[in-house]
Amino acid sequence: MIMPTTTPDAAAEALHARTITRTLVPESRRSRFLPQLFPGRIRGLPGFLWGEAQLYDVAKKLCPDYRGGFWSFYRLSNTGLYAAPEMECATVTVRWADNFFDGEMSPDAFGIVATLFALSAACCVSQSDALAGRYDTLRDFAAEHDERNLIFRAID
């Protein structure tokens, strides 16, 4: 008889150990968040200024219901970062004509999509390894998100 090398509990623990977790950035550290999300310079501007404008602009283009407002900032256990708008609705409509995406998702998933779009745009104009790393760590978190299928369809 062949015995399994790991017990079901050990396999579950190993899976849990790989799970990327998020932590809300406290109010006292919010001013440091955008410079960390968009480090360096982008098109001659401090990265955080260019990145913030890009993030909010892409949010307006993606979501017809988005009208601005407060955003929550999150740190990920894999060193990633992302922002998500605080919205009172459970789901928002997200549309992107370039890939024919049209779907409903939570404001959190919408924030991940918007942050990925903003990071992608930043990478295209800056060729920064740090920005590419930010994109990769957030994409890894998105792959574990409950709405991963929608997120990946939206950014495809």
CSV table of C-alpha atoms in Angstrom, one decimal:
chain,number,residue,atom,x,y,z
A,1,MET,CA,0.0,0.0,0.0
A,2,ILE,CA,1.4,3.5,-0.9
A,3,MET,CA,1.0,6.1,1.8
A,4,PRO,CA,0.4,9.7,0.8
A,5,THR,CA,3.4,12.0,1.4
A,6,THR,CA,1.2,14.7,2.8
A,7,THR,CA,-1.9,14.7,4.8
A,8,PRO,CA,-5.0,16.6,3.7
A,9,ASP,CA,-4.3,19.0,6.6
A,10,ALA,CA,-0.7,19.6,5.5
A,11,ALA,CA,-1.8,20.2,1.9
A,12,ALA,CA,-4.4,22.7,3.1
A,13,GLU,CA,-1.8,24.4,5.2
A,14,ALA,CA,0.6,24.6,2.3
A,15,LEU,CA,-2.1,26.1,0.1
A,16,HIS,CA,-2.9,28.6,2.8
A,17,ALA,CA,0.7,29.6,3.2
A,18,ARG,CA,0.8,30.6,-0.5
A,19,THR,CA,-2.3,32.7,-0.2
A,20,ILE,CA,-1.6,36.4,-0.7
A,21,THR,CA,-3.3,38.5,1.9
A,22,ARG,CA,-4.1,42.2,1.8
A,23,THR,CA,-3.9,44.9,4.6
A,24,LEU,CA,-5.6,48.3,4.5
A,25,VAL,CA,-3.0,51.1,4.6
A,26,PRO,CA,-3.7,53.1,7.7
A,27,GLU,CA,-4.5,56.9,7.5
A,28,SER,CA,-1.1,57.7,8.9
A,29,ARG,CA,0.7,56.0,5.9
A,30,ARG,CA,-1.5,57.0,3.0
A,31,SER,CA,0.8,59.8,1.9
A,32,ARG,CA,3.6,57.3,1.3
A,33,PHE,CA,1.4,54.9,-0.7
A,34,LEU,CA,1.3,56.4,-4.2
A,35,PRO,CA,5.0,57.1,-4.3
A,36,GLN,CA,5.5,53.4,-3.5
A,37,LEU,CA,2.9,52.2,-6.1
A,38,PHE,CA,4.4,54.4,-8.8
A,39,PRO,CA,8.1,54.8,-7.9
A,40,GLY,CA,10.6,57.0,-9.8
A,41,ARG,CA,9.8,59.4,-12.6
A,42,ILE,CA,7.3,58.9,-15.4
A,43,ARG,CA,7.4,61.2,-18.4
A,44,GLY,CA,9.5,63.7,-16.4
A,45,LEU,CA,7.1,63.9,-13.5
A,46,PRO,CA,7.3,62.3,-10.1
A,47,GLY,CA,5.8,58.8,-10.7
A,48,PHE,CA,3.1,59.2,-8.0
A,49,LEU,CA,1.7,62.3,-9.7
A,50,TRP,CA,1.6,60.8,-13.1
A,51,GLY,CA,0.3,57.5,-11.7
A,52,GLU,CA,-2.4,59.0,-9.6
A,53,ALA,CA,-3.8,60.9,-12.6
A,54,GLN,CA,-3.6,57.8,-14.8
A,55,LEU,CA,-5.4,55.7,-12.1
A,56,TYR,CA,-8.3,58.0,-11.8
A,57,ASP,CA,-8.5,58.7,-15.5
A,58,VAL,CA,-8.6,55.0,-16.4
A,59,ALA,CA,-11.2,54.4,-13.7
A,60,LYS,CA,-13.5,57.0,-15.4
A,61,LYS,CA,-13.0,55.3,-18.7
A,62,LEU,CA,-13.6,51.8,-17.4
A,63,CYS,CA,-16.7,52.5,-15.2
A,64,PRO,CA,-19.6,54.7,-16.4
A,65,ASP,CA,-20.8,55.0,-12.8
A,66,TYR,CA,-17.5,56.1,-11.3
A,67,ARG,CA,-17.6,59.8,-10.3
A,68,GLY,CA,-14.5,60.1,-8.2
A,69,GLY,CA,-14.3,59.9,-4.4
A,70,PHE,CA,-12.3,58.3,-1.7
A,71,TRP,CA,-10.0,55.3,-2.5
A,72,SER,CA,-8.7,52.7,-0.1
A,73,PHE,CA,-5.1,51.7,-0.4
A,74,TYR,CA,-3.9,48.1,0.2
A,75,ARG,CA,-0.6,46.4,0.8
A,76,LEU,CA,-0.2,42.8,-0.2
A,77,SER,CA,1.8,40.1,1.6
A,78,ASN,CA,3.8,39.5,-1.6
A,79,THR,CA,4.9,43.2,-1.6
A,80,GLY,CA,2.2,44.3,-4.1
A,81,LEU,CA,0.0,47.3,-3.8
A,82,TYR,CA,-3.3,48.4,-5.2
A,83,ALA,CA,-6.1,51.0,-4.7
A,84,ALA,CA,-9.8,50.5,-4.8
A,85,PRO,CA,-12.6,53.1,-4.7
A,86,GLU,CA,-15.0,53.3,-1.8
A,87,MET,CA,-18.4,52.9,-3.4
A,88,GLU,CA,-21.7,52.2,-1.7
A,89,CYS,CA,-22.9,49.7,-4.4
A,90,ALA,CA,-22.2,46.0,-4.3
A,91,THR,CA,-21.2,45.9,-8.0
A,92,VAL,CA,-20.3,48.3,-10.7
A,93,THR,CA,-20.4,48.0,-14.5
A,94,VAL,CA,-17.0,47.8,-16.1
A,95,ARG,CA,-16.5,48.2,-19.9
A,96,TRP,CA,-13.4,48.2,-22.0
A,97,ALA,CA,-14.1,48.6,-25.8
A,98,ASP,CA,-10.6,47.6,-26.7
A,99,ASN,CA,-11.2,44.0,-25.7
A,100,PHE,CA,-15.0,44.0,-25.8
A,101,PHE,CA,-15.3,43.4,-22.0
A,102,ASP,CA,-18.6,44.4,-20.4
A,103,GLY,CA,-19.3,43.0,-17.0
A,104,GLU,CA,-20.3,43.6,-13.3
A,105,MET,CA,-17.8,43.3,-10.5
A,106,SER,CA,-17.2,44.5,-7.0
A,107,PRO,CA,-15.6,47.9,-6.4
A,108,ASP,CA,-12.6,46.0,-5.0
A,109,ALA,CA,-12.1,44.0,-8.3
A,110,PHE,CA,-12.7,47.2,-10.2
A,111,GLY,CA,-9.9,48.8,-8.2
A,112,ILE,CA,-7.6,46.0,-9.1
A,113,VAL,CA,-8.4,46.3,-12.8
A,114,ALA,CA,-7.9,50.1,-12.7
A,115,THR,CA,-4.6,49.7,-10.8
A,116,LEU,CA,-3.4,47.1,-13.3
A,117,PHE,CA,-4.3,49.3,-16.2
A,118,ALA,CA,-2.5,52.3,-14.7
A,119,LEU,CA,0.6,50.2,-13.9
A,120,SER,CA,0.6,48.8,-17.5
A,121,ALA,CA,0.4,52.3,-18.9
A,122,ALA,CA,3.2,53.4,-16.6
A,123,CYS,CA,5.4,50.5,-17.8
A,124,CYS,CA,4.8,51.3,-21.4
A,125,VAL,CA,6.1,54.9,-21.0
A,126,SER,CA,8.9,54.3,-18.5
A,127,GLN,CA,10.4,50.9,-19.1
A,128,SER,CA,10.8,50.6,-15.3
A,129,ASP,CA,11.6,47.2,-13.7
A,130,ALA,CA,10.1,48.5,-10.4
A,131,LEU,CA,6.8,49.3,-12.1
A,132,ALA,CA,6.8,45.9,-13.9
A,133,GLY,CA,7.4,44.3,-10.5
A,134,ARG,CA,4.4,46.2,-9.1
A,135,TYR,CA,2.3,44.9,-12.0
A,136,ASP,CA,3.4,41.3,-11.5
A,137,THR,CA,2.8,41.2,-7.8
A,138,LEU,CA,-0.7,42.6,-8.2
A,139,ARG,CA,-1.5,40.2,-11.0
A,140,ASP,CA,-0.4,37.4,-8.7
A,141,PHE,CA,-2.9,38.6,-6.1
A,142,ALA,CA,-5.6,39.0,-8.8
A,143,ALA,CA,-5.1,35.3,-9.7
A,144,GLU,CA,-6.2,34.4,-6.2
A,145,HIS,CA,-9.1,36.9,-6.0
A,146,ASP,CA,-12.7,35.6,-5.9
A,147,GLU,CA,-13.4,37.6,-9.0
A,148,ARG,CA,-10.2,36.5,-10.9
A,149,ASN,CA,-12.1,35.4,-14.0
A,150,LEU,CA,-13.7,38.8,-14.4
A,151,ILE,CA,-10.5,40.7,-13.6
A,152,PHE,CA,-8.5,38.7,-16.2
A,153,ARG,CA,-11.2,39.1,-18.8
A,154,ALA,CA,-11.2,42.8,-18.2
A,155,ILE,CA,-7.4,43.2,-18.6
A,156,ASP,CA,-7.1,40.8,-21.5
